[in-house]
């Protein structure tokens, strides 16, 4: 039988883990319209915030279109010369592993029909320190809830539910 203090330590470990874990966001270019000519991808990109570790996904008919990652000159001139990446599967998941501006275009002349998008990837914000969190609580006069980055609240709820079931709900 596991003692109550061992259960509590194990539970605290899981809560601590859930507080620092984040999940990546998969940004599907064009949302339900996909990667096709005649869509304003600049408007789409401006409505998203990209962080290191996120994915950008392109969905298209693989017999008609493709995706190239290019530099700014290739983006501005719709040329694939010097491309650093080329995808053709129709369901391409591209990791955004660096904080920088990425440039993507459609090949076979489709860039001239609007199949181009550029996204700025930001570094992940540092996790809040206990001192920062305490200062925010003390300086706040309202009862506004804390908002955690990228689904952290859902992860915490899942961890709490699993821990509650695992250890029994009598002590929580």
Coordinates of C-alpha atoms in Angstrom, one line a residue:
X1 CA 0.0 0.0 0.0
X2 CA 1.3 3.5 -0.9
X3 CA 1.3 6.0 1.9
X4 CA -0.6 9.3 1.6
X5 CA 2.6 11.4 1.6
X6 CA 4.0 9.3 -1.3
X7 CA 0.7 9.9 -3.2
X8 CA 0.9 13.6 -2.5
X9 CA 4.5 13.8 -3.8
X10 CA 3.6 11.9 -6.9
X11 CA 0.6 14.1 -7.5
X12 CA 2.7 17.3 -7.0
X13 CA 5.2 16.0 -9.5
X14 CA 2.4 15.6 -12.1
X15 CA 1.1 19.0 -11.4
X16 CA 4.5 20.5 -11.8
X17 CA 5.0 18.6 -15.1
X18 CA 1.7 19.8 -16.4
X19 CA 2.6 23.4 -15.6
X20 CA 5.6 23.4 -17.8
X21 CA 4.4 21.3 -20.7
X22 CA 3.1 23.0 -23.9
X23 CA 1.6 21.7 -27.0
X24 CA 2.4 22.7 -30.6
X25 CA -0.3 24.2 -32.8
X26 CA -0.9 22.9 -36.3
X27 CA -1.7 25.9 -38.5
X28 CA -3.5 24.7 -41.6
X29 CA -2.8 27.2 -44.4
X30 CA -6.1 28.6 -45.8
X31 CA -8.1 26.7 -43.1
X32 CA -11.0 24.9 -44.9
X33 CA -10.1 26.4 -48.3
X34 CA -6.6 24.8 -48.3
X35 CA -3.7 25.6 -50.5
X36 CA -5.3 26.8 -53.7
X37 CA -5.1 29.8 -56.1
X38 CA -7.1 33.0 -55.5
X39 CA -7.0 33.0 -51.7
X40 CA -5.6 35.8 -49.6
X41 CA -3.0 34.0 -47.6
X42 CA -1.6 37.3 -46.2
X43 CA -4.9 37.9 -44.4
X44 CA -4.9 34.2 -43.2
X45 CA -1.3 34.5 -41.8
X46 CA -2.1 37.9 -40.1
X47 CA -4.8 36.2 -38.1
X48 CA -2.4 33.6 -36.6
X49 CA 0.5 33.7 -34.1
X50 CA 3.3 31.3 -34.8
X51 CA 5.7 30.0 -32.2
X52 CA 8.8 27.9 -32.4
X53 CA 7.7 24.2 -32.4
X54 CA 4.4 24.9 -34.2
X55 CA 3.6 23.2 -37.5
X56 CA 2.4 24.8 -40.7
X57 CA 0.3 22.4 -42.8
X58 CA -0.5 22.6 -46.5
X59 CA -3.5 20.7 -47.8
X60 CA -4.0 20.4 -51.6
X61 CA -4.4 18.1 -54.6
X62 CA -1.0 16.6 -55.0
X63 CA -1.5 16.1 -58.8
X64 CA -2.0 19.9 -59.3
X65 CA 0.0 21.8 -56.6
X66 CA 3.1 21.7 -54.4
X67 CA 4.9 23.8 -51.9
X68 CA 8.4 25.4 -51.9
X69 CA 10.1 27.1 -49.0
X70 CA 12.1 29.9 -50.5
X71 CA 14.0 33.1 -49.4
X72 CA 12.5 36.6 -49.5
X73 CA 13.7 37.1 -53.1
X74 CA 12.1 33.9 -54.3
X75 CA 8.9 34.9 -52.5
X76 CA 8.9 38.4 -54.0
X77 CA 9.7 37.2 -57.5
X78 CA 7.8 33.9 -57.4
X79 CA 10.9 31.9 -58.2
X80 CA 12.0 28.5 -56.8
X81 CA 15.7 29.0 -57.5
X82 CA 17.6 28.3 -54.3
X83 CA 14.6 26.7 -52.6
X84 CA 15.4 25.2 -49.2
X85 CA 12.4 22.8 -49.2
X86 CA 10.0 21.2 -51.6
X87 CA 6.8 19.2 -50.6
X88 CA 4.5 17.3 -52.9
X89 CA 2.4 15.0 -50.7
X90 CA -0.9 17.0 -50.6
X91 CA -0.8 16.8 -46.8
X92 CA 2.5 18.5 -45.8
X93 CA 3.3 19.1 -42.2
X94 CA 6.3 21.4 -41.9
X95 CA 7.8 22.1 -38.5
X96 CA 8.6 25.7 -37.6
X97 CA 11.8 25.1 -35.6
X98 CA 13.4 28.5 -35.6
X99 CA 12.3 32.0 -34.7
X100 CA 12.5 33.7 -38.1
X101 CA 10.4 34.7 -41.1
X102 CA 9.5 31.7 -43.4
X103 CA 8.5 32.1 -47.0
X104 CA 6.4 29.5 -48.9
X105 CA 5.2 29.6 -52.5
X106 CA 3.4 27.3 -54.9
X107 CA 5.4 26.0 -57.9
X108 CA 4.5 25.7 -61.5
X109 CA 3.5 29.4 -61.8
X110 CA 0.9 29.1 -59.1
X111 CA 2.7 31.7 -57.0
X112 CA 1.6 34.3 -59.5
X113 CA -2.1 33.2 -58.8
X114 CA -1.7 34.0 -55.1
X115 CA -0.3 30.8 -53.8
X116 CA 2.3 32.3 -51.5
X117 CA 2.4 32.9 -47.8
X118 CA 4.9 34.3 -45.3
X119 CA 4.8 33.7 -41.6
X120 CA 6.8 35.2 -38.7
X121 CA 7.7 32.6 -36.1
X122 CA 8.2 34.0 -32.5
X123 CA 10.3 32.4 -29.8
X124 CA 8.3 30.7 -27.0
X125 CA 7.6 33.1 -24.2
X126 CA 9.5 32.1 -21.0
X127 CA 7.4 30.2 -18.5
X128 CA 6.2 32.3 -15.5
X129 CA 8.3 32.1 -12.4
X130 CA 6.7 31.6 -9.0
X131 CA 7.7 35.1 -8.0
X132 CA 6.2 36.6 -11.2
X133 CA 2.9 34.6 -10.6
X134 CA 2.8 35.7 -7.0
X135 CA 3.4 39.4 -7.9
X136 CA 0.6 39.2 -10.5
X137 CA -1.8 37.8 -8.0
X138 CA -0.9 40.4 -5.3
X139 CA -1.1 43.3 -7.8
X140 CA -4.4 42.2 -9.3
X141 CA -7.6 43.8 -7.9
X142 CA -9.9 41.7 -10.0
X143 CA -10.7 38.0 -10.0
X144 CA -9.7 37.4 -13.6
X145 CA -8.6 33.9 -14.3
X146 CA -5.0 33.1 -15.4
X147 CA -4.8 32.2 -19.1
X148 CA -2.2 29.6 -19.9
X149 CA -0.4 29.3 -23.3
X150 CA -1.7 26.7 -25.8
X151 CA -4.1 24.4 -24.0
X152 CA -2.3 24.1 -20.7
X153 CA -5.5 24.3 -18.7
X154 CA -6.9 21.3 -20.5
X155 CA -3.7 19.4 -19.8
X156 CA -3.9 20.3 -16.1
X157 CA -7.5 19.1 -16.0
X158 CA -6.5 15.8 -17.6
X159 CA -3.7 15.3 -15.2
X160 CA -5.9 16.1 -12.2
X161 CA -8.6 13.7 -13.5
X162 CA -6.1 10.8 -14.0
X163 CA -4.4 11.4 -10.6
X164 CA -7.8 11.5 -8.9
X165 CA -8.9 8.2 -10.5
X166 CA -5.5 6.7 -9.9
X167 CA -5.2 7.6 -6.2
X168 CA -8.9 7.7 -5.4
X169 CA -10.8 10.9 -5.0
X170 CA -11.0 10.8 -1.2
X171 CA -8.0 13.0 -0.5
X172 CA -8.2 15.6 -3.3

